[in-house]
Coordinates of C-alpha atoms and ligand atoms in Angstrom, one line a residue:
M1 CA -19.2 0.3 -7.4
A2 CA -18.2 -0.9 -4.0
M3 CA -20.2 -3.7 -2.5
K4 CA -21.3 -2.9 1.0
R5 CA -20.7 -5.8 3.4
H6 CA -21.3 -5.7 7.1
C7 CA -20.7 -7.9 10.1
A8 CA -24.1 -9.3 11.1
A9 CA -23.3 -8.8 14.8
D10 CA -22.9 -5.0 14.8
L11 CA -23.6 -3.8 11.3
R12 CA -20.1 -2.5 10.8
P13 CA -17.8 -3.3 7.8
P14 CA -15.7 -6.4 8.2
R15 CA -12.1 -5.6 9.2
V16 CA -9.1 -7.2 7.7
M17 CA -5.5 -7.3 8.7
I18 CA -2.8 -8.4 6.4
Q19 CA 0.5 -9.8 7.9
T20 CA 3.2 -9.4 5.3
L21 CA 6.4 -11.5 5.4
G22 CA 9.4 -11.4 3.1
C23 CA 10.4 -8.8 0.6
A24 CA 9.1 -5.6 -0.9
K25 CA 7.4 -7.5 -3.7
N26 CA 5.2 -9.1 -1.1
V27 CA 4.5 -5.7 0.4
V28 CA 3.1 -4.6 -3.0
D29 CA 0.9 -7.7 -3.2
S30 CA -0.5 -6.9 0.2
E31 CA -1.2 -3.4 -0.8
T32 CA -3.0 -4.6 -3.9
L33 CA -5.2 -7.0 -1.8
A34 CA -5.9 -4.2 0.7
G35 CA -7.0 -1.9 -2.1
L36 CA -9.3 -4.5 -3.5
L37 CA -10.9 -5.3 -0.2
K38 CA -11.3 -1.6 0.6
Q39 CA -13.1 -1.3 -2.7
S40 CA -15.4 -4.1 -1.5
G41 CA -16.3 -2.4 1.7
Y42 CA -13.8 -3.9 4.0
E43 CA -12.0 -1.8 6.6
Y44 CA -8.2 -2.3 6.8
V45 CA -6.8 -2.4 10.3
E46 CA -3.2 -2.6 11.6
R47 CA -3.7 -4.9 14.6
E48 CA -5.2 -8.4 14.7
A49 CA -7.1 -7.6 17.9
Q50 CA -9.2 -5.2 15.8
A51 CA -9.7 -7.7 12.9
D52 CA -12.3 -10.2 11.8
V53 CA -10.1 -11.6 9.1
V54 CA -6.3 -12.1 9.1
V55 CA -4.5 -12.8 5.8
V56 CA -0.9 -14.0 6.1
N57 CA 1.1 -13.1 3.0
T58 CA 3.9 -15.8 3.2
C59 CA 7.5 -15.8 1.9
G60 CA 9.3 -19.0 0.7
F61 CA 12.6 -17.5 -0.3
I62 CA 14.9 -19.3 2.2
D63 CA 14.5 -21.7 5.0
D64 CA 14.3 -19.1 7.7
A65 CA 11.6 -17.2 5.8
K66 CA 9.6 -20.5 5.5
V67 CA 9.9 -21.2 9.2
E68 CA 8.8 -17.7 10.1
S69 CA 5.8 -17.9 7.7
I70 CA 4.7 -21.2 9.2
Q71 CA 5.0 -19.7 12.7
V72 CA 2.9 -16.7 11.8
M73 CA 0.2 -18.9 10.3
L74 CA 0.2 -21.0 13.5
E75 CA -0.2 -17.8 15.6
A76 CA -3.0 -16.7 13.3
V77 CA -4.8 -20.0 13.7
R78 CA -4.5 -19.6 17.5
W79 CA -6.0 -16.1 17.2
K80 CA -8.9 -17.5 15.1
Q81 CA -9.6 -20.2 17.7
A82 CA -9.8 -17.7 20.5
K83 CA -13.1 -16.2 19.2
H84 CA -16.0 -17.5 17.2
G85 CA -16.4 -16.0 13.7
R86 CA -12.8 -15.1 13.0
R87 CA -11.2 -16.3 9.7
V88 CA -7.6 -16.8 8.5
F89 CA -6.4 -17.0 5.0
A90 CA -2.9 -17.5 3.5
M91 CA -1.4 -16.3 0.3
G92 CA 2.1 -15.6 -1.2
C93 CA 5.2 -17.3 -2.5
L94 CA 5.2 -20.2 0.0
T95 CA 1.5 -21.1 -0.5
Q96 CA 2.0 -20.8 -4.3
R97 CA 4.6 -23.5 -4.1
D98 CA 3.5 -25.7 -1.2
G99 CA -0.2 -24.9 -0.9
P100 CA -1.5 -28.5 -0.7
E101 CA 1.0 -29.5 2.0
I102 CA 0.2 -26.4 4.0
Q103 CA -3.5 -27.0 3.8
A104 CA -3.0 -30.6 4.9
E105 CA -0.9 -29.5 7.9
L106 CA -3.1 -26.5 8.8
P107 CA -6.7 -27.5 8.0
E108 CA -7.9 -24.7 10.3
L109 CA -7.0 -22.2 7.5
D110 CA -10.1 -20.9 5.8
G111 CA -8.4 -20.7 2.4
I112 CA -5.0 -20.9 0.7
F113 CA -4.1 -18.9 -2.4
G114 CA -1.2 -18.5 -4.8
I115 CA 0.2 -15.3 -6.2
G116 CA -2.1 -12.9 -7.9
D117 CA -5.2 -15.1 -7.5
W118 CA -7.3 -12.0 -6.6
S119 CA -10.7 -13.2 -7.9
A120 CA -10.6 -16.4 -6.0
M121 CA -9.4 -14.6 -2.8
L122 CA -12.1 -12.0 -3.0
A123 CA -14.7 -14.6 -3.5
A124 CA -13.5 -16.7 -0.5
L125 CA -13.4 -13.6 1.7
G126 CA -17.0 -12.8 0.7
A127 CA -15.8 -9.6 -1.1
N128 CA -16.9 -8.6 -4.5
P129 CA -14.7 -9.9 -7.3
M130 CA -16.5 -7.5 -9.7
S131 CA -14.6 -4.7 -8.0
M132 CA -11.6 -5.6 -10.2
S133 CA -13.3 -6.9 -13.3
S134 CA -14.9 -3.7 -14.7
S135 CA -11.8 -2.3 -16.3
S136 CA -9.3 -5.1 -15.6
S137 CA -7.6 -2.6 -13.4
V138 CA -6.0 -3.6 -10.1
L139 CA -6.4 -1.4 -7.1
T140 CA -3.5 -0.6 -4.8
M141 CA -3.8 0.8 -1.3
Y142 CA -0.4 2.2 -0.3
S143 CA 0.5 1.2 3.1
G144 CA 3.4 3.5 3.6
K145 CA 5.5 0.5 4.6
A146 CA 8.5 1.8 2.6
G147 CA 8.5 4.7 5.1
P148 CA 7.2 8.3 5.1
G149 CA 7.6 9.9 1.7
S150 CA 8.5 6.7 -0.1
A151 CA 6.6 4.1 -2.1
Y152 CA 7.4 1.0 -4.0
L153 CA 6.8 1.0 -7.7
R154 CA 6.7 -2.6 -8.9
I155 CA 7.6 -2.5 -12.6
S156 CA 7.4 -6.3 -13.3
D157 CA 6.7 -9.6 -11.7
G158 CA 8.2 -13.1 -12.3
C159 CA 11.6 -14.0 -13.6
S160 CA 12.8 -15.8 -16.7
H161 CA 16.3 -16.7 -15.4
A162 CA 17.2 -19.8 -13.6
C163 CA 19.8 -19.0 -11.0
A164 CA 20.7 -22.4 -9.4
F165 CA 20.0 -21.2 -5.8
C166 CA 16.7 -19.5 -6.4
A167 CA 13.1 -20.9 -6.3
I168 CA 11.5 -17.5 -7.3
P169 CA 10.8 -18.4 -10.9
Q170 CA 8.8 -21.5 -9.8
M171 CA 6.8 -19.3 -7.5
R172 CA 6.3 -16.2 -9.5
G173 CA 6.4 -17.5 -13.1
L174 CA 8.0 -15.9 -16.2
Y175 CA 9.0 -12.2 -16.4
R176 CA 6.1 -9.8 -17.0
S177 CA 6.7 -6.1 -17.4
E178 CA 3.9 -3.6 -16.5
P179 CA 3.1 -1.2 -19.3
L180 CA 5.2 1.9 -19.1
D181 CA 2.3 4.4 -19.4
K182 CA 0.5 2.7 -16.5
L183 CA 3.6 3.0 -14.3
V184 CA 4.0 6.7 -15.1
D185 CA 0.3 7.2 -14.2
E186 CA 0.7 5.4 -11.0
A187 CA 3.8 7.4 -10.1
R188 CA 1.9 10.6 -10.8
L189 CA -0.8 9.6 -8.4
L190 CA 1.8 8.8 -5.8
A191 CA 3.5 12.1 -6.3
R192 CA 0.1 13.8 -5.7
T193 CA -0.1 12.1 -2.3
G194 CA 3.2 13.5 -1.3
V195 CA 5.6 10.7 -2.3
K196 CA 9.1 12.0 -2.9
E197 CA 11.0 8.7 -3.5
L198 CA 10.1 5.9 -5.9
L199 CA 11.6 2.5 -5.1
I200 CA 11.8 0.6 -8.3
I201 CA 11.3 -3.1 -7.7
G202 CA 10.6 -6.3 -9.5
Q203 CA 12.2 -9.8 -9.2
E204 CA 14.8 -8.2 -11.3
T205 CA 14.5 -4.7 -12.8
T206 CA 17.1 -4.3 -15.5
S207 CA 15.2 -6.6 -17.9
Y208 CA 12.2 -4.2 -17.8
G209 CA 10.6 -4.0 -21.2
V210 CA 12.2 -7.0 -23.0
D211 CA 8.9 -8.9 -23.0
L212 CA 6.6 -6.0 -23.9
Y213 CA 8.8 -3.8 -26.0
R214 CA 11.5 -6.2 -27.2
Q215 CA 14.2 -4.0 -25.7
R216 CA 15.5 -2.8 -22.3
M217 CA 13.3 0.1 -21.3
L218 CA 14.3 0.8 -17.7
A219 CA 16.3 4.0 -18.5
E220 CA 13.4 5.3 -20.6
L221 CA 10.9 4.5 -17.8
C222 CA 13.2 6.3 -15.3
R223 CA 13.5 9.3 -17.6
R224 CA 9.7 9.5 -17.8
L225 CA 9.4 9.2 -14.0
S226 CA 12.0 12.0 -13.6
D227 CA 9.6 14.4 -15.4
I228 CA 7.0 14.0 -12.6
E229 CA 6.8 17.0 -10.4
G230 CA 7.2 16.2 -6.7
I231 CA 9.3 13.1 -7.3
E232 CA 12.9 13.8 -6.0
W233 CA 14.5 10.4 -6.0
I234 CA 14.2 7.3 -8.2
R235 CA 16.0 4.4 -6.5
I236 CA 16.7 1.2 -8.5
L237 CA 16.7 -2.1 -6.6
Y238 CA 17.2 -5.6 -7.8
A239 CA 19.3 -5.0 -11.0
H240 CA 20.4 -8.3 -12.5
P241 CA 24.1 -8.2 -13.5
P242 CA 23.7 -10.3 -16.7
S243 CA 20.9 -8.0 -17.8
S244 CA 22.8 -4.8 -17.0
P245 CA 25.2 -4.1 -19.8
P246 CA 27.5 -1.1 -19.5
Q247 CA 25.5 0.9 -22.0
L248 CA 22.4 0.6 -19.8
M249 CA 24.3 1.5 -16.7
T250 CA 25.7 4.6 -18.3
E251 CA 22.2 5.6 -19.4
L252 CA 20.8 5.0 -16.0
A253 CA 23.5 7.1 -14.3
R254 CA 22.5 10.0 -16.4
V255 CA 18.8 10.0 -15.5
P256 CA 18.2 13.4 -13.8
K257 CA 16.4 12.3 -10.7
L258 CA 18.0 8.8 -10.2
A259 CA 19.3 8.5 -6.7
P260 CA 23.1 8.0 -7.0
Y261 CA 22.5 4.3 -6.1
I262 CA 22.1 1.0 -7.7
D263 CA 21.4 -2.4 -6.1
F264 CA 23.6 -4.8 -8.2
P265 CA 23.6 -8.3 -6.5
I266 CA 26.7 -10.1 -7.9
E267 CA 26.2 -13.2 -5.7
H268 CA 29.8 -14.4 -6.5
A269 CA 32.9 -13.5 -8.5
S270 CA 34.7 -16.8 -9.2
A271 CA 34.1 -18.0 -12.7
R272 CA 33.5 -21.6 -11.5
M273 CA 30.9 -20.4 -8.9
L274 CA 29.2 -18.1 -11.4
K275 CA 28.8 -21.1 -13.7
L276 CA 27.6 -23.4 -11.0
M277 CA 25.1 -20.7 -10.0
N278 CA 24.0 -20.3 -13.6
R279 CA 24.5 -16.6 -13.5
K280 CA 25.5 -16.1 -17.2
T281 CA 28.0 -13.4 -16.5
S282 CA 31.7 -13.0 -15.5
R283 CA 33.8 -11.1 -13.1
S284 CA 35.1 -8.8 -15.9
K285 CA 31.6 -8.1 -17.3
M286 CA 30.3 -7.1 -13.9
Q287 CA 33.4 -4.9 -13.4
E288 CA 32.6 -3.2 -16.7
S289 CA 29.0 -2.6 -15.7
I290 CA 30.0 -1.2 -12.3
A291 CA 32.6 1.0 -13.8
A292 CA 30.1 2.4 -16.4
F293 CA 27.7 3.4 -13.6
R294 CA 30.5 5.0 -11.5
D295 CA 31.9 6.8 -14.5
G296 CA 28.5 8.1 -15.5
R297 CA 28.0 10.0 -12.3
A298 CA 30.1 11.4 -9.5
D299 CA 29.9 9.9 -6.0
V300 CA 27.5 7.0 -6.5
C301 CA 26.7 4.0 -4.3
V302 CA 26.8 0.5 -5.7
R303 CA 25.1 -1.9 -3.3
T304 CA 25.6 -5.7 -3.7
T305 CA 24.5 -9.0 -2.3
V306 CA 26.7 -12.1 -2.1
L307 CA 26.1 -15.7 -1.3
V308 CA 28.7 -17.9 0.4
G309 CA 28.7 -21.6 1.0
F310 CA 27.1 -22.6 -2.3
P311 CA 27.8 -26.3 -3.1
G312 CA 31.3 -26.7 -4.5
E313 CA 32.7 -23.4 -3.2
T314 CA 36.4 -24.0 -2.4
D315 CA 38.8 -21.8 -0.4
D316 CA 40.2 -20.5 -3.7
D317 CA 36.7 -19.6 -5.0
F318 CA 36.0 -17.7 -1.8
E319 CA 39.4 -15.9 -2.0
E320 CA 38.5 -14.8 -5.5
L321 CA 35.2 -13.4 -4.2
Y322 CA 37.1 -11.7 -1.3
D323 CA 39.6 -10.2 -3.7
F324 CA 36.8 -8.9 -5.9
M325 CA 35.0 -7.3 -3.0
S326 CA 38.3 -5.7 -1.8
E327 CA 38.9 -4.4 -5.3
V328 CA 35.5 -3.0 -6.1
R329 CA 34.8 -1.7 -2.5
F330 CA 31.0 -1.7 -2.8
E331 CA 29.6 1.2 -0.8
R332 CA 26.9 -1.2 0.7
A333 CA 26.8 -5.0 0.8
G334 CA 24.7 -7.8 2.3
V335 CA 26.2 -11.3 2.8
F336 CA 24.1 -14.5 3.1
T337 CA 24.9 -18.2 3.5
Y338 CA 23.4 -20.7 1.1
S339 CA 20.5 -22.9 2.0
P340 CA 19.2 -25.4 -0.5
Q341 CA 15.7 -24.8 -2.0
V342 CA 13.5 -27.6 -3.2
G343 CA 13.2 -27.8 -7.0
T344 CA 16.4 -25.8 -7.7
A345 CA 19.5 -27.0 -9.5
G346 CA 21.6 -26.1 -6.5
A347 CA 19.8 -28.5 -4.2
L348 CA 21.0 -31.4 -6.4
L349 CA 24.6 -30.4 -6.4
P350 CA 27.3 -32.4 -4.6
D351 CA 30.1 -31.0 -2.4
R352 CA 28.0 -29.2 0.2
V353 CA 30.0 -26.6 2.2
E354 CA 29.9 -27.2 6.0
E355 CA 27.9 -24.6 7.9
G356 CA 30.8 -23.5 10.0
V357 CA 32.9 -22.9 7.0
A358 CA 30.2 -20.8 5.3
L359 CA 29.7 -18.8 8.5
D360 CA 33.4 -18.1 8.7
R361 CA 33.4 -16.8 5.1
L362 CA 30.4 -14.6 5.9
D363 CA 32.2 -13.2 8.9
R364 CA 35.3 -12.3 6.9
L365 CA 33.3 -10.6 4.2
M366 CA 31.2 -8.6 6.8
K367 CA 34.4 -7.5 8.5
L368 CA 35.8 -6.3 5.2
Q369 CA 32.6 -4.5 4.3
K370 CA 32.3 -2.9 7.7
Q371 CA 35.7 -1.3 7.2
V372 CA 34.8 -0.2 3.7
C373 CA 31.6 1.5 4.9
L374 CA 33.4 3.2 7.8
D375 CA 36.1 4.5 5.4
R376 CA 33.5 5.8 2.9
H377 CA 31.5 7.5 5.7
K378 CA 34.6 9.2 7.2
Q379 CA 35.3 10.7 3.8
Q380 CA 31.8 12.2 3.9
I381 CA 32.3 14.3 7.0
G382 CA 31.8 17.9 6.2
E383 CA 29.8 17.2 3.0
T384 CA 26.2 18.4 2.5
I385 CA 23.6 15.7 1.5
P386 CA 19.8 15.5 1.3
V387 CA 18.1 13.3 3.9
L388 CA 14.6 12.0 3.8
I389 CA 13.3 12.0 7.4
E390 CA 11.7 8.8 8.6
R391 CA 11.0 9.3 12.3
N392 CA 11.8 11.3 15.4
V393 CA 13.3 9.8 18.5
R394 CA 13.7 12.2 21.5
E395 CA 15.6 15.3 20.2
A396 CA 16.8 13.7 17.0
S397 CA 15.4 12.9 13.6
W398 CA 16.4 9.6 11.8
G399 CA 16.4 9.4 8.0
R400 CA 18.0 8.1 4.9
G401 CA 20.5 9.7 2.6
P402 CA 21.0 9.2 -1.2
W403 CA 23.0 6.0 -0.6
D404 CA 20.4 4.3 1.7
A405 CA 17.4 2.2 0.7
P406 CA 14.8 1.4 3.4
D407 CA 15.5 -1.5 5.8
I408 CA 18.8 -2.6 4.3
D409 CA 21.3 0.3 4.4
A410 CA 22.7 2.9 6.8
R411 CA 20.8 5.7 8.6
V412 CA 21.5 9.4 9.2
R413 CA 20.8 10.9 12.6
V414 CA 20.0 14.6 12.3
R415 CA 20.1 16.9 15.3
G416 CA 16.6 18.3 16.2
T417 CA 13.1 17.2 15.2
L418 CA 12.2 17.5 11.6
P419 CA 8.8 16.3 10.1
P420 CA 8.9 12.7 8.9
G421 CA 8.4 12.5 5.1
T422 CA 10.3 15.7 4.4
L423 CA 13.6 16.2 2.6
H424 CA 16.3 18.3 4.2
Q425 CA 19.8 19.3 3.3
V426 CA 22.2 18.4 6.2
K427 CA 25.9 18.7 6.9
I428 CA 27.6 15.4 8.0
T429 CA 29.4 15.8 11.3
G430 CA 30.2 12.3 12.4
A431 CA 30.6 8.8 11.0
A432 CA 30.3 5.2 12.0
A433 CA 30.2 2.1 9.8
Y434 CA 26.4 2.0 9.5
Q435 CA 25.4 5.5 10.6
L436 CA 26.1 9.1 9.9
D437 CA 25.5 12.1 12.2
A438 CA 24.4 15.4 10.8
V439 CA 23.0 18.9 11.5
P440 CA 20.4 20.6 9.3
I441 CA 21.3 23.5 7.1
E442 CA 18.4 25.7 7.7
S443 CA 19.0 28.0 4.7
S444 CA 18.6 25.4 2.1
A445 CA 15.6 25.2 -0.2
L446 CA 15.0 21.6 0.8
S447 CA 15.1 22.2 4.5
R448 CA 12.0 24.4 4.2
G449 CA 10.7 20.9 4.5
E450 CA 7.9 20.5 2.0
S451 CA 5.8 17.9 3.6
C452 CA 5.6 14.4 2.0
G453 CA 1.9 14.6 3.0
N454 CA -0.3 12.2 4.7
L455 CA 0.3 8.7 3.5
A456 CA -3.0 7.6 5.0
L457 CA -3.5 4.7 2.7
P458 CA -4.7 6.3 -0.5
V459 CA -6.4 3.9 -2.9
L460 CA -5.0 4.2 -6.4
S461 CA -6.2 2.4 -9.5
R462 CA -3.7 1.0 -12.0
Ligands
SF4_1 S1 17.4 -13.3 -11.4 FE1 18.1 -15.2 -10.4 S2 18.1 -14.7 -8.2 FE2 16.9 -13.1 -9.2 S3 14.7 -13.9 -9.1 FE3 15.6 -14.5 -11.0 S4 16.3 -16.6 -10.7 FE4 16.1 -15.6 -8.7

């Protein structure tokens, strides 16, 4: 039963705004908190000017993210000081790791919480912790942040690996899969609200099930999700190469509604760097897994992420990575430069790479990748693909095709205005490195444009 709380001044429910920094996993945490607060009688608002309480959901992944989180907390403190009665809380990866230091630096914060500390957070906010205790369920309020017609489905949290550049396991703990039946129920509820695309996320997704079921269950989960009416695309993000043997990749490629896409972050390709990074895989094993996915299905997209400038990376190591990227020709790729993270093995390694050298390497890889993307896009001219419309700008609609995840990949510009959250078949008419141009094919079944519905923050219980 929801507890009714009201602001003394005007007898209206307290209003909360959550500022989310970092990755999609943090978006899901914010959605969970929003759902719990709504259940406790809070109203969720989009702008801090409308709020009584601001919660900053911090990110501690890399230095830039930490700096941004601290800046946002400072702004929130200034917002609080401008009017009596306002409150500011902080949660997330950065506070999980550096909570005492942040509290000492920013005593104006009304509370600091780690990850998943829902009872303590609700109590501090004056909400009702009982709202989550009755059935040990967690409530999620979908924010639509993945875009119209899309929702994140977080299948696990934590990570039991120890990549030498990554502080995530310290912040999020050991790998924990969500029960398969619960995820299917959640996806069914999402489909009923009009969601067409499920974005499968976790710190890494290909180990799904090993803790609960003693075997990899990602393919089985995706098959069950494929059976849900209304779901059109299942998109896998954050595969972990050492946990993605060829057999799993072949199985995944055959899942009926799997978008022809996998996010497969290799990080590096030289044997020496993979060892220093503690990746527990090899260039040949990754090649086999990629080949298995590509062989299992025609015209798929393999996205990757690489890290340059890790301590000890020589010119030869970089050339090996460049050679691998040239050979595999990933359809999508992101390149990052290394920054040391406190408490990780990488931070203790000698032979740091100069920043200028790392930036040159990033530049070379991005130039290579830009050409690969352009070549692949040119080959698509004249093809028909489905596009999920995200927004209208003047006389055009912008959306994503099967090879594009939200925020990180390319976009498709479709002539004319089509409703956001609907899927349409379009014909590709033009290509640039990070954009396709297209016209709708009005006769197609999909272009009747079944609406992805109103994603007006449904509250779902898991
Ligand atoms: S798999 Fe590696 S990079 Fe990914 S979260 Fe775990 S430790 Fe970090």
